[in-house]
């Protein structure tokens, strides 16, 4: 399987053909002399330019060639007509003192400093038209000092010191004539130290050519020294992918996903939302591809990168090394900004909806709870799979008809599905437009009042009926046989209308009779669907439950990405803890009252009437043991009931806690959004395999996941990988 790439993504920039035969320094480095100009070409591109008589510039070029690893000292020395020891000395001085350490020191007097007051006077006198000699006499300095100051301040005709050493680009006429195209197309850079020497500027250039992908000046995929140098100097926004042919490369199977990732539009969406993350070797595109590859390779957390070889992972990214733990966490911190993450996720959702519009007729909505075991005091919620109330956060996921995720909404609090659905449905409307869709959810969303509003807003409802209902007689059920998605299904169904909200809302109820006699009632607003399809669509809600389990196990969506917290809304309403405490006491008091009443009744039944024939005698006999405690228990229940009525059901969380916090969500949402995209990519690959693999519905993912993690051979061609 081949991944087609544009040819320019693998090629270096070619700006000018070397004018004369040059001296070969190393395999990819040559020195060309044209009159007094000398140019060093790296991989066919001009990298350094200086005047032949400028010994300081030549020493700096030699030192930088060695520092970048472009050639060895024994090869550099004869090319520049220098001894090997001299070349080593240039390199050592560059390492110790930078640019200033290599350049020759100025001999003689160091010059005279005028100070801010004198320079201000010189500016004023220059504006008045005074001559440099007159200014020198007034200041008591040499007239050359004044001229130097005027040059430095740009007040005297000529070039200042910062521009005296700047040379025209390769192929650019020295008199300034010529077009921008003749000036070259490599981005200009300035070496560390910012010296004015021409050797510090690889090539003076114009604006870069607009291209779909960045390009690299490096020619060796295993040594990206030039790109790393440019990134360190702030001249590179992202390292271009540069691949090398190889056999049995570890984890290279993940490259099968590249076409799907590109088709998803994630890179365009990221550019639109984030713009960029500043000059970096690991830029926006590289960081996103790294996070996606890690998810697809089941490297579930950045900390797990310690278990893998950075050079091996880097080869799958077209880099010499993959980013390591701290680097990747820094990139996540930069990308995880709430004002940029949300537009990015919305753009991904919009693009996915556009490509999967045929699967949006049915949308499955359910909440997923993530248990939190950290130190922050966050709200508790019921965790169904653990049957406990624990500190947790909750997401509401929306999946399409085939169970593939479309988007998710993070909720800082834990409202019931009835309260969570309206804002989620508003986002659904933003995604699908005005088309009518059927929303499928479980009993947690049961609310006839909500159903009426949903139907009025253009949604259809499909859910289980909640509460007790009369069992239907067996003769009302009809056997249905249907084939759906390649499966033979048999249902025993009864179809009937139902009225809710006191007859104000009329809906349809389809009841299934199971083999054990249990009846499952399904309520829907869809009158056009056959009864078997109503049952099939409702029972397929388990796809979403399976999706949550798969994402927990394979993609670790329950793992923390950001350990910090942020202030929560203090006006958010929560159950009143005082009322909850009173409820607890009231339940205990009622239980004690019921026990005393039962004991009192049992004693009355067993009362020997021959000894105590009257009720008065019975009360006297059992007053201390049962009568008095019973009256006290009744008074206690009445007291607690009255106190409970005075307490509000819900109060502001700020009235309950001094510090109200919630987990920071932006970085976690970005991570989960990319893992959701990885799941979608894996789903698309499974669909491609389906026509060629009979058991793809059951084992497709178990086939794809190991394939992505397997070793593979890479062959680089002119326009293909």
PDB file of N, CA and C in Angstrom, residues 362-407:
ATOM      1  N   UNK A 362     -29.784   8.725  12.856  1.00  0.00           N
ATOM      2  CA  UNK A 362     -29.976   8.317  14.252  1.00  0.00           C
ATOM      3  C   UNK A 362     -28.742   8.756  15.030  1.00  0.00           C
ATOM      4  N   UNK A 363     -28.960   9.405  16.163  1.00  0.00           N
ATOM      5  CA  UNK A 363     -27.868   9.841  17.026  1.00  0.00           C
ATOM      6  C   UNK A 363     -28.087   9.264  18.415  1.00  0.00           C
ATOM      7  N   UNK A 364     -27.071   8.586  18.924  1.00  0.00           N
ATOM      8  CA  UNK A 364     -27.126   7.982  20.258  1.00  0.00           C
ATOM      9  C   UNK A 364     -26.454   8.931  21.251  1.00  0.00           C
ATOM     10  N   UNK A 365     -27.154   9.238  22.328  1.00  0.00           N
ATOM     11  CA  UNK A 365     -26.673  10.190  23.335  1.00  0.00           C
ATOM     12  C   UNK A 365     -26.630   9.493  24.692  1.00  0.00           C
ATOM     13  N   UNK A 366     -25.485   9.581  25.355  1.00  0.00           N
ATOM     14  CA  UNK A 366     -25.359   8.994  26.685  1.00  0.00           C
ATOM     15  C   UNK A 366     -24.190   9.657  27.392  1.00  0.00           C
ATOM     16  N   UNK A 367     -24.212   9.594  28.708  1.00  0.00           N
ATOM     17  CA  UNK A 367     -23.153  10.185  29.515  1.00  0.00           C
ATOM     18  C   UNK A 367     -22.108   9.160  29.900  1.00  0.00           C
ATOM     19  N   UNK A 368     -20.870   9.626  29.985  1.00  0.00           N
ATOM     20  CA  UNK A 368     -19.758   8.775  30.427  1.00  0.00           C
ATOM     21  C   UNK A 368     -19.099   9.432  31.624  1.00  0.00           C
ATOM     22  N   UNK A 369     -18.989   8.697  32.720  1.00  0.00           N
ATOM     23  CA  UNK A 369     -18.458   9.210  33.975  1.00  0.00           C
ATOM     24  C   UNK A 369     -17.003   8.778  34.123  1.00  0.00           C
ATOM     25  N   UNK A 370     -16.137   9.738  34.445  1.00  0.00           N
ATOM     26  CA  UNK A 370     -14.721   9.463  34.684  1.00  0.00           C
ATOM     27  C   UNK A 370     -14.432   9.673  36.172  1.00  0.00           C
ATOM     28  N   UNK A 371     -14.034   8.625  36.827  1.00  0.00           N
ATOM     29  CA  UNK A 371     -13.752   8.697  38.261  1.00  0.00           C
ATOM     30  C   UNK A 371     -12.465   9.485  38.485  1.00  0.00           C
ATOM     31  N   UNK A 372     -12.474  10.336  39.514  1.00  0.00           N
ATOM     32  CA  UNK A 372     -11.314  11.159  39.846  1.00  0.00           C
ATOM     33  C   UNK A 372     -10.793  10.751  41.219  1.00  0.00           C
ATOM     34  N   UNK A 373      -9.492  10.511  41.314  1.00  0.00           N
ATOM     35  CA  UNK A 373      -8.896  10.067  42.577  1.00  0.00           C
ATOM     36  C   UNK A 373      -7.832  11.038  43.065  1.00  0.00           C
ATOM     37  N   UNK A 374      -7.893  12.300  42.609  1.00  0.00           N
ATOM     38  CA  UNK A 374      -6.892  13.280  43.000  1.00  0.00           C
ATOM     39  C   UNK A 374      -7.235  13.987  44.293  1.00  0.00           C
ATOM     40  N   UNK A 375      -6.527  15.103  44.530  1.00  0.00           N
ATOM     41  CA  UNK A 375      -6.638  15.807  45.814  1.00  0.00           C
ATOM     42  C   UNK A 375      -7.685  16.913  45.794  1.00  0.00           C
ATOM     43  N   UNK A 376      -8.167  17.311  44.629  1.00  0.00           N
ATOM     44  CA  UNK A 376      -9.110  18.421  44.565  1.00  0.00           C
ATOM     45  C   UNK A 376     -10.511  17.960  44.988  1.00  0.00           C
ATOM     46  N   UNK A 377     -11.231  18.863  45.610  1.00  0.00           N
ATOM     47  CA  UNK A 377     -12.584  18.582  46.089  1.00  0.00           C
ATOM     48  C   UNK A 377     -13.574  18.931  44.983  1.00  0.00           C
ATOM     49  N   UNK A 378     -13.978  17.930  44.219  1.00  0.00           N
ATOM     50  CA  UNK A 378     -14.915  18.143  43.119  1.00  0.00           C
ATOM     51  C   UNK A 378     -16.202  17.373  43.406  1.00  0.00           C
ATOM     52  N   UNK A 379     -17.294  17.685  42.715  1.00  0.00           N
ATOM     53  CA  UNK A 379     -18.577  17.023  43.015  1.00  0.00           C
ATOM     54  C   UNK A 379     -18.521  15.510  42.793  1.00  0.00           C
ATOM     55  N   UNK A 380     -19.368  14.827  43.542  1.00  0.00           N
ATOM     56  CA  UNK A 380     -19.508  13.384  43.391  1.00  0.00           C
ATOM     57  C   UNK A 380     -20.666  13.063  42.457  1.00  0.00           C
ATOM     58  N   UNK A 381     -20.595  11.894  41.860  1.00  0.00           N
ATOM     59  CA  UNK A 381     -21.701  11.400  41.049  1.00  0.00           C
ATOM     60  C   UNK A 381     -21.735   9.885  41.142  1.00  0.00           C
ATOM     61  N   UNK A 382     -22.852   9.325  40.727  1.00  0.00           N
ATOM     62  CA  UNK A 382     -23.011   7.871  40.794  1.00  0.00           C
ATOM     63  C   UNK A 382     -22.296   7.222  39.617  1.00  0.00           C
ATOM     64  N   UNK A 383     -21.416   6.284  39.912  1.00  0.00           N
ATOM     65  CA  UNK A 383     -20.692   5.531  38.888  1.00  0.00           C
ATOM     66  C   UNK A 383     -21.397   4.189  38.741  1.00  0.00           C
ATOM     67  N   UNK A 384     -22.134   4.028  37.654  1.00  0.00           N
ATOM     68  CA  UNK A 384     -22.991   2.853  37.500  1.00  0.00           C
ATOM     69  C   UNK A 384     -22.183   1.562  37.483  1.00  0.00           C
ATOM     70  N   UNK A 385     -21.046   1.560  36.797  1.00  0.00           N
ATOM     71  CA  UNK A 385     -20.291   0.312  36.675  1.00  0.00           C
ATOM     72  C   UNK A 385     -19.654  -0.113  37.990  1.00  0.00           C
ATOM     73  N   UNK A 386     -19.510   0.839  38.933  1.00  0.00           N
ATOM     74  CA  UNK A 386     -18.950   0.520  40.240  1.00  0.00           C
ATOM     75  C   UNK A 386     -20.008   0.533  41.336  1.00  0.00           C
ATOM     76  N   UNK A 387     -21.209   1.055  41.010  1.00  0.00           N
ATOM     77  CA  UNK A 387     -22.323   1.135  41.951  1.00  0.00           C
ATOM     78  C   UNK A 387     -21.940   1.912  43.203  1.00  0.00           C
ATOM     79  N   UNK A 388     -21.227   3.030  42.979  1.00  0.00           N
ATOM     80  CA  UNK A 388     -20.792   3.885  44.070  1.00  0.00           C
ATOM     81  C   UNK A 388     -20.928   5.338  43.651  1.00  0.00           C
ATOM     82  N   UNK A 389     -21.017   6.231  44.627  1.00  0.00           N
ATOM     83  CA  UNK A 389     -20.964   7.667  44.388  1.00  0.00           C
ATOM     84  C   UNK A 389     -19.549   8.135  44.699  1.00  0.00           C
ATOM     85  N   UNK A 390     -18.849   8.634  43.667  1.00  0.00           N
ATOM     86  CA  UNK A 390     -17.442   8.996  43.809  1.00  0.00           C
ATOM     87  C   UNK A 390     -17.197  10.351  43.153  1.00  0.00           C
ATOM     88  N   UNK A 391     -16.115  11.050  43.554  1.00  0.00           N
ATOM     89  CA  UNK A 391     -15.736  12.264  42.816  1.00  0.00           C
ATOM     90  C   UNK A 391     -15.459  11.909  41.356  1.00  0.00           C
ATOM     91  N   UNK A 392     -16.035  12.663  40.459  1.00  0.00           N
ATOM     92  CA  UNK A 392     -15.915  12.311  39.046  1.00  0.00           C
ATOM     93  C   UNK A 392     -16.293  13.501  38.190  1.00  0.00           C
ATOM     94  N   UNK A 393     -15.928  13.433  36.923  1.00  0.00           N
ATOM     95  CA  UNK A 393     -16.399  14.362  35.901  1.00  0.00           C
ATOM     96  C   UNK A 393     -17.210  13.577  34.888  1.00  0.00           C
ATOM     97  N   UNK A 394     -17.989  14.279  34.093  1.00  0.00           N
ATOM     98  CA  UNK A 394     -18.920  13.595  33.198  1.00  0.00           C
ATOM     99  C   UNK A 394     -18.909  14.241  31.822  1.00  0.00           C
ATOM    100  N   UNK A 395     -18.883  13.405  30.798  1.00  0.00           N
ATOM    101  CA  UNK A 395     -19.024  13.842  29.411  1.00  0.00           C
ATOM    102  C   UNK A 395     -20.301  13.256  28.843  1.00  0.00           C
ATOM    103  N   UNK A 396     -20.951  13.995  27.981  1.00  0.00           N
ATOM    104  CA  UNK A 396     -22.090  13.485  27.221  1.00  0.00           C
ATOM    105  C   UNK A 396     -21.625  13.306  25.782  1.00  0.00           C
ATOM    106  N   UNK A 397     -21.642  12.066  25.306  1.00  0.00           N
ATOM    107  CA  UNK A 397     -21.155  11.735  23.967  1.00  0.00           C
ATOM    108  C   UNK A 397     -22.328  11.584  23.011  1.00  0.00           C
ATOM    109  N   UNK A 398     -22.106  12.001  21.788  1.00  0.00           N
ATOM    110  CA  UNK A 398     -23.079  11.842  20.710  1.00  0.00           C
ATOM    111  C   UNK A 398     -22.425  10.974  19.640  1.00  0.00           C
ATOM    112  N   UNK A 399     -23.013   9.804  19.378  1.00  0.00           N
ATOM    113  CA  UNK A 399     -22.496   8.867  18.381  1.00  0.00           C
ATOM    114  C   UNK A 399     -23.486   8.738  17.241  1.00  0.00           C
ATOM    115  N   UNK A 400     -22.965   8.404  16.057  1.00  0.00           N
ATOM    116  CA  UNK A 400     -23.847   8.280  14.896  1.00  0.00           C
ATOM    117  C   UNK A 400     -24.522   6.914  14.875  1.00  0.00           C
ATOM    118  N   UNK A 401     -25.240   6.635  13.799  1.00  0.00           N
ATOM    119  CA  UNK A 401     -26.040   5.419  13.719  1.00  0.00           C
ATOM    120  C   UNK A 401     -25.197   4.155  13.778  1.00  0.00           C
ATOM    121  N   UNK A 402     -23.921   4.244  13.407  1.00  0.00           N
ATOM    122  CA  UNK A 402     -23.049   3.071  13.415  1.00  0.00           C
ATOM    123  C   UNK A 402     -22.193   2.991  14.673  1.00  0.00           C
ATOM    124  N   UNK A 403     -22.459   3.871  15.615  1.00  0.00           N
ATOM    125  CA  UNK A 403     -21.724   3.836  16.876  1.00  0.00           C
ATOM    126  C   UNK A 403     -20.439   4.626  16.876  1.00  0.00           C
ATOM    127  N   UNK A 404     -20.107   5.292  15.770  1.00  0.00           N
ATOM    128  CA  UNK A 404     -18.880   6.085  15.706  1.00  0.00           C
ATOM    129  C   UNK A 404     -19.111   7.437  16.360  1.00  0.00           C
ATOM    130  N   UNK A 405     -18.173   7.947  17.147  1.00  0.00           N
ATOM    131  CA  UNK A 405     -18.399   9.206  17.865  1.00  0.00           C
ATOM    132  C   UNK A 405     -18.440  10.404  16.928  1.00  0.00           C
ATOM    133  N   UNK A 406     -19.305  11.336  17.238  1.00  0.00           N
ATOM    134  CA  UNK A 406     -19.421  12.566  16.467  1.00  0.00           C
ATOM    135  C   UNK A 406     -18.850  13.744  17.251  1.00  0.00           C
ATOM    136  N   UNK A 407     -19.268  13.943  18.479  1.00  0.00           N
ATOM    137  CA  UNK A 407     -18.682  14.948  19.355  1.00  0.00           C
ATOM    138  C   UNK A 407     -19.076  14.622  20.788  1.00  0.00           C
TER     139      UNK A 407
END
